[in-house]
Short mmCIF file of C-alpha atoms (C1' of nucleotides) in Angstrom, two decimals:
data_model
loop_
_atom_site.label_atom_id
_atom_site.label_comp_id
_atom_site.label_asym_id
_atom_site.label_seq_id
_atom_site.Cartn_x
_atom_site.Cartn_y
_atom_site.Cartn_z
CA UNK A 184 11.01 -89.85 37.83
CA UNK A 185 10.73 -86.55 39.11
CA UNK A 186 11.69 -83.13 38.06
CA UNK A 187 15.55 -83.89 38.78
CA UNK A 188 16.97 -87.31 39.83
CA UNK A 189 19.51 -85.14 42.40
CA UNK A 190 16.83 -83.83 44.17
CA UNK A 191 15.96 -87.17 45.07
CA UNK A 192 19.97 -88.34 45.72
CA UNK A 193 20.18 -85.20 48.03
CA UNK A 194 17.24 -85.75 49.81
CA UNK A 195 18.21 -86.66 52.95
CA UNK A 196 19.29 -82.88 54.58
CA UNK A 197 22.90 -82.76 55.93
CA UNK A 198 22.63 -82.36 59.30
CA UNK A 199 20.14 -85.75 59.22
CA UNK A 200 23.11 -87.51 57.26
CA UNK A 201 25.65 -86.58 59.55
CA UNK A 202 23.41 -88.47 62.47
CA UNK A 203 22.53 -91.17 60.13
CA UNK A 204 26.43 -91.89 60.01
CA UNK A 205 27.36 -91.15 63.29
CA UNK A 206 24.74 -93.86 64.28
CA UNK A 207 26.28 -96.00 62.20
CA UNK A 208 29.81 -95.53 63.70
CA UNK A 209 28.89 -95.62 66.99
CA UNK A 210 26.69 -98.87 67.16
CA UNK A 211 29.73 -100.34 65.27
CA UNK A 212 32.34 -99.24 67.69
CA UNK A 213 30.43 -99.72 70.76
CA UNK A 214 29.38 -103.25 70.19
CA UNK A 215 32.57 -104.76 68.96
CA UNK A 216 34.06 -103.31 71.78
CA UNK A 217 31.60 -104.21 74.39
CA UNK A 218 31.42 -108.04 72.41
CA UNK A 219 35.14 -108.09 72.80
CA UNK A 220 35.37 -107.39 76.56
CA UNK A 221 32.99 -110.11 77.48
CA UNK A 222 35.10 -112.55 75.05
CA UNK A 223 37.71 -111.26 76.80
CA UNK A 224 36.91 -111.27 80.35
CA UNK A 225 34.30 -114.57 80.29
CA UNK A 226 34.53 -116.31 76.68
CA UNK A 227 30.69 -115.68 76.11
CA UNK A 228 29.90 -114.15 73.12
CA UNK A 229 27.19 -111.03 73.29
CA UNK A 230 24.43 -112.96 71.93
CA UNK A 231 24.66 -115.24 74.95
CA UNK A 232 24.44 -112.77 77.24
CA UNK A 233 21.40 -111.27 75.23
CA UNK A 234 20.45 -114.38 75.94
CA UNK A 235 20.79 -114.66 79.94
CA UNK A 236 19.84 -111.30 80.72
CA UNK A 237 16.16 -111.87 78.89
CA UNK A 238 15.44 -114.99 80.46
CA UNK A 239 16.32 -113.81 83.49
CA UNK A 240 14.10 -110.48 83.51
CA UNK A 241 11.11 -113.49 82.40
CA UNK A 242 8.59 -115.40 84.81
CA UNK A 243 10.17 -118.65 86.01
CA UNK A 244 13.48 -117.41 84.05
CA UNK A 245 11.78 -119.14 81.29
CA UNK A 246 10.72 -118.02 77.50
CA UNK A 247 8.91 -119.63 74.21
CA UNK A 248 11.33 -120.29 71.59
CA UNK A 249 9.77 -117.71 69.23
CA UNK A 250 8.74 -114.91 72.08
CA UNK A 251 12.93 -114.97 72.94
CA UNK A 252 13.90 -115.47 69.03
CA UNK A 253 12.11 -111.66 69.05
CA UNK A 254 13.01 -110.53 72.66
CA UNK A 255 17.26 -110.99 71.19
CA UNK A 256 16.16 -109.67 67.87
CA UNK A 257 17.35 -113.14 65.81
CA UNK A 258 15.48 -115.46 63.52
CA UNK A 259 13.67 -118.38 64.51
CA UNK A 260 16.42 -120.26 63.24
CA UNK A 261 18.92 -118.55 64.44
CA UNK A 262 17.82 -118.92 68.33
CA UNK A 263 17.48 -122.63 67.66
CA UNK A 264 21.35 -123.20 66.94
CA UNK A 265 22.11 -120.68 69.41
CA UNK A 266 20.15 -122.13 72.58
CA UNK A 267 21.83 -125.89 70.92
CA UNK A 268 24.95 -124.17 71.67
CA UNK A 269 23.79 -122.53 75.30
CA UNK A 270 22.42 -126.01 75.69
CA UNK A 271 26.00 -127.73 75.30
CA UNK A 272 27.18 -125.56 77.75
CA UNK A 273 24.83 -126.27 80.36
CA UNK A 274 23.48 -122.89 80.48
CA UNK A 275 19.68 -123.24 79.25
CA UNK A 276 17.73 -126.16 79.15
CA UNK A 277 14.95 -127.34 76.98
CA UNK A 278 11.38 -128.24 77.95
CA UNK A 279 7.90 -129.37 77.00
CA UNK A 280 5.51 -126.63 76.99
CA UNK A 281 2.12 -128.45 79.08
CA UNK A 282 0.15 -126.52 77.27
CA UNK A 283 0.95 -126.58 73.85
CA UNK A 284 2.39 -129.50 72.81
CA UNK A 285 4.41 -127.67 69.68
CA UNK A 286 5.94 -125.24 72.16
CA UNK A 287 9.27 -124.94 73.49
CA UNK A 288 10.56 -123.49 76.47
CA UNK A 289 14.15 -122.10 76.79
CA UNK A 290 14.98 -122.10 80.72
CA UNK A 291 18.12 -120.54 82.35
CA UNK A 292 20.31 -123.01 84.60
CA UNK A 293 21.75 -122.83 87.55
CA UNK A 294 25.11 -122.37 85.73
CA UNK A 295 23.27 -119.96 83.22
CA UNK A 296 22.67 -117.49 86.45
CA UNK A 297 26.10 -117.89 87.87
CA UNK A 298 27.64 -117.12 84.66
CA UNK A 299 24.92 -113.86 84.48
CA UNK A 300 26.39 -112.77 87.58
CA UNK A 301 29.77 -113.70 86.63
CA UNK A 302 29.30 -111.47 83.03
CA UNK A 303 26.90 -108.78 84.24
CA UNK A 304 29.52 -106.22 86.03
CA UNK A 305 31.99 -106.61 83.29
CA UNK A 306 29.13 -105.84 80.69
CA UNK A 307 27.30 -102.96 82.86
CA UNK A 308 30.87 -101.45 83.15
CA UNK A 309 31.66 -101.51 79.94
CA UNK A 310 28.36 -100.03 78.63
CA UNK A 311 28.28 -97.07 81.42
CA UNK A 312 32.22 -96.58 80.55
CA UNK A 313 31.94 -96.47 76.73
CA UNK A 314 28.08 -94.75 76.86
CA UNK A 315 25.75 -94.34 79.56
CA UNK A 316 29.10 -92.25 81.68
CA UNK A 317 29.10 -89.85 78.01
CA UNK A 318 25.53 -88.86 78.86
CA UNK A 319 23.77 -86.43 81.39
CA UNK A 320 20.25 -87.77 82.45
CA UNK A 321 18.47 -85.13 79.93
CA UNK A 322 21.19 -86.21 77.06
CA UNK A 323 19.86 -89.80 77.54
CA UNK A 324 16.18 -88.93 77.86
CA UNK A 325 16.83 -86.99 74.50
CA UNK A 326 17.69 -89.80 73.38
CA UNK A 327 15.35 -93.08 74.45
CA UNK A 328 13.03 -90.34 72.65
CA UNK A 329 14.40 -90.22 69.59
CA UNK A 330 15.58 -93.76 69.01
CA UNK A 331 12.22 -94.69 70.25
CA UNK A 332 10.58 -92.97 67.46
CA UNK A 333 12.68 -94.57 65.40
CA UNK A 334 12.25 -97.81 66.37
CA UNK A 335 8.67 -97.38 66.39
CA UNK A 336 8.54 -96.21 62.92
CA UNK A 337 10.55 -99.37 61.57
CA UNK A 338 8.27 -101.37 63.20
CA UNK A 339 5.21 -100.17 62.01
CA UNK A 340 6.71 -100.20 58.40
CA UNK A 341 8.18 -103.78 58.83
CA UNK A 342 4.23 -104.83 59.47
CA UNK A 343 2.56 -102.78 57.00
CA UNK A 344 4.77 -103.09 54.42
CA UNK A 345 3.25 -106.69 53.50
CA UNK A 346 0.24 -105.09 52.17
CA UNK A 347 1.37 -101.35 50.73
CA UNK A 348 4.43 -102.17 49.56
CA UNK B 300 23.12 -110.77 95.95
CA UNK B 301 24.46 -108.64 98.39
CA UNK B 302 24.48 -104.48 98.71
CA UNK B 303 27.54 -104.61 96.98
CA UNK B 304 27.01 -106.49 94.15
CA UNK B 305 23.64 -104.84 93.27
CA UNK B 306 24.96 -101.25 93.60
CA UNK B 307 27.50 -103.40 90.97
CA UNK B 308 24.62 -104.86 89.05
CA UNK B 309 22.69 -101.59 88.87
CA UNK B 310 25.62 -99.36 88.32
CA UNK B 311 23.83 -97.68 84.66
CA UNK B 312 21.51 -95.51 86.05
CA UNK B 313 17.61 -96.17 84.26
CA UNK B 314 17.61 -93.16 81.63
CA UNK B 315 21.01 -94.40 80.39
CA UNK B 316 19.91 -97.91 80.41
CA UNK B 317 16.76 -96.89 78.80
CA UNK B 318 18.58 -95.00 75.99
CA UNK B 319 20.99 -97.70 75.39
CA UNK B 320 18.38 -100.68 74.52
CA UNK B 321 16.35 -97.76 72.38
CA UNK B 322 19.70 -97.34 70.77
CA UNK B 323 20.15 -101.32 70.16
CA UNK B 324 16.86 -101.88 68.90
CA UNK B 325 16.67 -98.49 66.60
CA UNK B 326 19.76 -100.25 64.88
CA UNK B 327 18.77 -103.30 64.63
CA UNK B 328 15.07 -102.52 62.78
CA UNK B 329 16.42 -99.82 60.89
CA UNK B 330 19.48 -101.68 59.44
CA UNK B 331 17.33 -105.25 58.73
CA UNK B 332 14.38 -103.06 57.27
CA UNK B 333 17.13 -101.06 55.06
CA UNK B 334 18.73 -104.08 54.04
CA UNK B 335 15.49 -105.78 53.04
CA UNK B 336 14.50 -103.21 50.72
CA UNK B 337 17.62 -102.76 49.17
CA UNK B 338 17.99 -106.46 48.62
CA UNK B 339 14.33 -106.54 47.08
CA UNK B 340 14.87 -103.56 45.02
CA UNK B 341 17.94 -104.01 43.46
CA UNK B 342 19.67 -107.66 44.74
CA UNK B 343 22.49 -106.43 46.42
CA UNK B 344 23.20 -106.30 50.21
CA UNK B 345 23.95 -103.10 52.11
CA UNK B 346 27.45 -103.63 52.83
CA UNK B 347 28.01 -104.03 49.10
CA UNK B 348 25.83 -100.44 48.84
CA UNK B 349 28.64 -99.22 51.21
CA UNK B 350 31.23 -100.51 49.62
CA UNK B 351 30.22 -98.27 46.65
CA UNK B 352 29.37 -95.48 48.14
CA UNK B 353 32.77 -95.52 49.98
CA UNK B 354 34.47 -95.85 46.72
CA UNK B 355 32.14 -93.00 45.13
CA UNK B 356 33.50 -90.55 47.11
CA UNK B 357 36.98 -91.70 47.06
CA UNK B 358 39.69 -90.22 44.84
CA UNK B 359 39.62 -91.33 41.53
CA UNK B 360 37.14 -94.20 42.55
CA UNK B 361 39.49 -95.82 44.24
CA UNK B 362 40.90 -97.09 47.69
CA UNK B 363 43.17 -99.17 49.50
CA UNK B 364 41.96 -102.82 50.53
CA UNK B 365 43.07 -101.65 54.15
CA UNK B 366 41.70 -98.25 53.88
CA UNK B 367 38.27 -99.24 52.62
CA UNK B 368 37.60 -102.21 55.57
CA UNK B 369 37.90 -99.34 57.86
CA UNK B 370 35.40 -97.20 56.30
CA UNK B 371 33.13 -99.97 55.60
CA UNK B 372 33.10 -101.40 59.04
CA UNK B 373 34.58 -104.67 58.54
CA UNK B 374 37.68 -106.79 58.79
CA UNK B 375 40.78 -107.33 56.35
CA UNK B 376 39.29 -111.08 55.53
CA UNK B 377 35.72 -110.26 55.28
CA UNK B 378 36.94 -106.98 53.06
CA UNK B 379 38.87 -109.81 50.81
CA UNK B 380 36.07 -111.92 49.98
CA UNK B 381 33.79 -109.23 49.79
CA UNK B 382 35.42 -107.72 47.08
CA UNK B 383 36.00 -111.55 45.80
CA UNK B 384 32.32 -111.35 45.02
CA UNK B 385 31.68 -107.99 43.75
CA UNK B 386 34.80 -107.96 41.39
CA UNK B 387 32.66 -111.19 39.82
CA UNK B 388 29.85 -109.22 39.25
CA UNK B 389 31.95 -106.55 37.73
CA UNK B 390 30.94 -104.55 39.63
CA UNK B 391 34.86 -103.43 41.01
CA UNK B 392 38.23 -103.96 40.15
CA UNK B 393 41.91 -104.55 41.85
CA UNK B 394 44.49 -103.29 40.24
CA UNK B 395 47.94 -102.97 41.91
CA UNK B 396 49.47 -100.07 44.02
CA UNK B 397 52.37 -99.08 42.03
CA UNK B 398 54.03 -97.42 45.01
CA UNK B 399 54.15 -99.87 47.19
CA UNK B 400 53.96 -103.62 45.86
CA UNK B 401 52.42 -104.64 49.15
CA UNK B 402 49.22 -102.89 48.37
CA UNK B 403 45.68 -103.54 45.90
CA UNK B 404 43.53 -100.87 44.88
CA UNK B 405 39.65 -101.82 45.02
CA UNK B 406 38.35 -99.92 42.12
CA UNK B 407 34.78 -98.78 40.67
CA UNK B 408 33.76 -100.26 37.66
CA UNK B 409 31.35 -98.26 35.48
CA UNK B 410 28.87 -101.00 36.11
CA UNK B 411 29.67 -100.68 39.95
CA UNK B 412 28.76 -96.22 39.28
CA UNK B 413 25.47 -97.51 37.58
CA UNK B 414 24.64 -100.04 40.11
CA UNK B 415 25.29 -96.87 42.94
CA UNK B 416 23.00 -94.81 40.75
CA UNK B 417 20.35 -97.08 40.75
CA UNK B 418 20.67 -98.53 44.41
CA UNK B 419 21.04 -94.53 46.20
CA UNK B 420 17.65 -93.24 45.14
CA UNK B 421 15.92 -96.34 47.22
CA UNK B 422 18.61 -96.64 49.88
CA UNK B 423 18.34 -92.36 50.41
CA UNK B 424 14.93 -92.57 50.08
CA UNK B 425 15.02 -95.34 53.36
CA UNK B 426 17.06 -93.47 55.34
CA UNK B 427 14.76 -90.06 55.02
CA UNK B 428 11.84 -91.88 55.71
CA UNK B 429 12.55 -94.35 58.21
CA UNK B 430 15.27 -92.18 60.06
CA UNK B 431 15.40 -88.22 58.73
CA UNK B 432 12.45 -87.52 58.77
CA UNK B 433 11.45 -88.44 62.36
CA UNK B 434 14.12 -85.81 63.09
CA UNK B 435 13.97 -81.50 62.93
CA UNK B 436 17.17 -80.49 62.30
CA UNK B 437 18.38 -79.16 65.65
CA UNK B 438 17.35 -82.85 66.96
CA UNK B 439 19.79 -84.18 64.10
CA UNK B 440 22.70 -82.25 65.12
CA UNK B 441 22.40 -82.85 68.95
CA UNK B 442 22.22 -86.92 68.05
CA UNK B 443 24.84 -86.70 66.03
CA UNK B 444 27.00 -84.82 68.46
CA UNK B 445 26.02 -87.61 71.35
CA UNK B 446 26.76 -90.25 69.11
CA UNK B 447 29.84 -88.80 67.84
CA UNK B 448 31.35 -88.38 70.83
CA UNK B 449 30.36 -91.95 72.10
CA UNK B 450 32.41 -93.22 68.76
CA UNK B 451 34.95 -91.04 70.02
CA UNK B 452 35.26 -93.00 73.08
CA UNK B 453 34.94 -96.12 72.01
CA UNK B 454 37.93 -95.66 69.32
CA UNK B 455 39.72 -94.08 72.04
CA UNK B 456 39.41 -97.34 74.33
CA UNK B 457 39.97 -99.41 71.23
CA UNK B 458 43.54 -98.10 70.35
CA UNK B 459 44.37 -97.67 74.07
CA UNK B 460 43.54 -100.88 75.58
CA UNK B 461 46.42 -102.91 73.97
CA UNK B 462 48.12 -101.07 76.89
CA UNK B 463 45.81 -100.54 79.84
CA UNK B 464 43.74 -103.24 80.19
"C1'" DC C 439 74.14 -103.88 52.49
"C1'" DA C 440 72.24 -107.38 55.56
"C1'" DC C 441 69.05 -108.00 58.80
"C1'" DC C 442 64.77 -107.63 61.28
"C1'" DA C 443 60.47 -105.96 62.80
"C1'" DC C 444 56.54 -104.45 60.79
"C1'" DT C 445 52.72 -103.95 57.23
"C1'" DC C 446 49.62 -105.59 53.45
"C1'" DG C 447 46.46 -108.67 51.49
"C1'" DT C 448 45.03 -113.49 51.03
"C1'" DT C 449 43.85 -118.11 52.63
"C1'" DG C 450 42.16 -122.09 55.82
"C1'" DC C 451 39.28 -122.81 59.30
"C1'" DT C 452 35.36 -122.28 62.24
"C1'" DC C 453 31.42 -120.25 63.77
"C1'" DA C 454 27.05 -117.64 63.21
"C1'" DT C 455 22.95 -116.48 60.73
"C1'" DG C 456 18.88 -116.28 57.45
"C1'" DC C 457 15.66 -118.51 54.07
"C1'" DA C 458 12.91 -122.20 52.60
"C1'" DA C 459 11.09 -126.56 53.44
"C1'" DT C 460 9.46 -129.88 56.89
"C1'" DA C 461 6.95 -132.45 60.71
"C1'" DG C 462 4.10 -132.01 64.38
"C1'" DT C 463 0.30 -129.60 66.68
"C1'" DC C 464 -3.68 -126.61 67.35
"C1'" DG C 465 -8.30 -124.99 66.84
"C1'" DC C 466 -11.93 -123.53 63.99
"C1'" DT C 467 -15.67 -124.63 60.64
"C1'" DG C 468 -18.71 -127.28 58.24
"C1'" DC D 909 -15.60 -135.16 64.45
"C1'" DA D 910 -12.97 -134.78 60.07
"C1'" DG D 911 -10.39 -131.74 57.59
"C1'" DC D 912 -7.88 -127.66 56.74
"C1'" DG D 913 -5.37 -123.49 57.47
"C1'" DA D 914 -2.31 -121.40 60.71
"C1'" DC D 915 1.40 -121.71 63.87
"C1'" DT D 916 5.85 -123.81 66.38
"C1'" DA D 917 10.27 -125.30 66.27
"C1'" DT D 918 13.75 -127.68 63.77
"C1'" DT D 919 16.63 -128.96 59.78
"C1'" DG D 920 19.34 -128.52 55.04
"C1'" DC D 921 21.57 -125.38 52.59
"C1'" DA D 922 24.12 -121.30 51.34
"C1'" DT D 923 26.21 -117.13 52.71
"C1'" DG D 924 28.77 -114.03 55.60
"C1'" DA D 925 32.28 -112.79 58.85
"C1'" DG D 926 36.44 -113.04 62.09
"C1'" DC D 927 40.92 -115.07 63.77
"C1'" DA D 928 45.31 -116.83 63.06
"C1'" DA D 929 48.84 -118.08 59.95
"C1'" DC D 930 51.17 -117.17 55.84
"C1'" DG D 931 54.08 -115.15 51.89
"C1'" DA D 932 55.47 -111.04 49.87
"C1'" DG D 933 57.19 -106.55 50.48
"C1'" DT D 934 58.94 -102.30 53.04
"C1'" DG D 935 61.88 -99.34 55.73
"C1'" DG D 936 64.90 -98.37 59.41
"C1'" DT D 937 69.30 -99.75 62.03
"C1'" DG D 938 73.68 -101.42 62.76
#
DNA sequence: CACCACTCGTTGCTCATGCAATAGTCGCTG
DNA sequence: CAGCGACTATTGCATGAGCAACGAGTGGTG
């Protein structure tokens, strides 16, 4: 397509690799881990506590179906079986939205905040042990600033690319 | 709830915190918007992608099933059926280790080195511009030295805590 | 050389997730 | 105010992945 098809294999410089992979690794390594020790420690799985934490932070500890589905970064679909399964468990309930009558609200229990409370210092530990304790306050700046851009950037480019793709 | 507990609950100080949901969410838009493209240009999911690559720069195109669900991230069973599927589309092989009788070799077909020739140049050409490109190079090498040493740690924990925990 | 603990890869099972299609609802426009 | 396009959540379906159990094979020890 262009001049030579290695150029375009080797475009991505080295040192940009090497942090492409090393990104890779580490969100890997640090979520199975982390997922494990909250199996482990209070048989919720990591998407549950995803789950808790974001309903908690929300007004009334309550969220539309589709504002949460984006909040825990699942489907639609997705949140629906999950919150079925939350819902078995006693943890969230269901309930009308007054307003808009296709609406949904997911809403944290009583049991749903015990168990938060119950889950939150074995997750906190685990994520200052195996990350936030491996960086100085600039190293983590740094870094919200980076992976910010990043984010951003996917974000704009999962919107746009509708039309200019 | 009480002094205690908070100082518990609030035990990953705000920059860390901060940097560890950018982290989260970098992955997860990155990854899905990766995977998307890949998938629209050329049908196949990334962890086949990896799979290739993997084998690509293997010796003699070829690895251990045991081996190769390390470097690819995933588990023994998932690595079975994974290679279950791509062996239908031709696009590897097993052939058996002759040193030990135990063992299969996952192998790349020539279809498998033309489907890797055709998938890199979109899949490298994701990566620079949704990832390298938002970084200069000395920003590269410092997130790839935080985030190597974070996989560090969490492999370290991983192979320790069999006997600490 | 007989045994035994361990390793390797596969299989059965269960759970988790996304896509496409669906039913119900909303609100705008003619 | 009737109708239509857009949106909300759920469902059917297919795929993907891990855990535990298994059968085959290995290597070290008595």
């Amino acid at each position: 397509m262009t001049t030579a098809n290695d150029a375009q294999i080797s475009s991505v410089p080295p040192a940009q690799m090497a942090a492409w992979r090393a990104f890779l690794e580490a969100h890997a390594h640090t979520t199975e881990l982390l997922a494990r020790e909250l199996k482990d420690s209070q048989g919720i799985a990591l998407t549950w506590y995803d789950v808790l934490v974001q309903l908690h932070e929300a007004d009334d500890h309550r969220l539309r179906m589709q504002e949460l589905a984006e909040r825990v970064l699942l489907s639609k679909s997705g949140l629906t079986r999950l919150i079925d399964r939350m819902e078995r468990h006693r943890l969230v309930t269901r309930s009308a939205c007054p307003s808009d009558r296709r609406g949904t609200f997911a809403e944290l229990t009583p049991e749903g905040i015990a168990m938060l409370r119950r889950a939150a210092p074995t997750h906190l530990r685990g994520v200052r042990e195996h990350f936030a304790e491996l960086l100085d306050d600039d190293e983590a700046t740094i870094l919200a600033d980076l992976l910010g851009r990043i984010t951003r950037a996917a974000s704009d480019a999962t919107t746009t690319d509708r039309c200019d793709e």
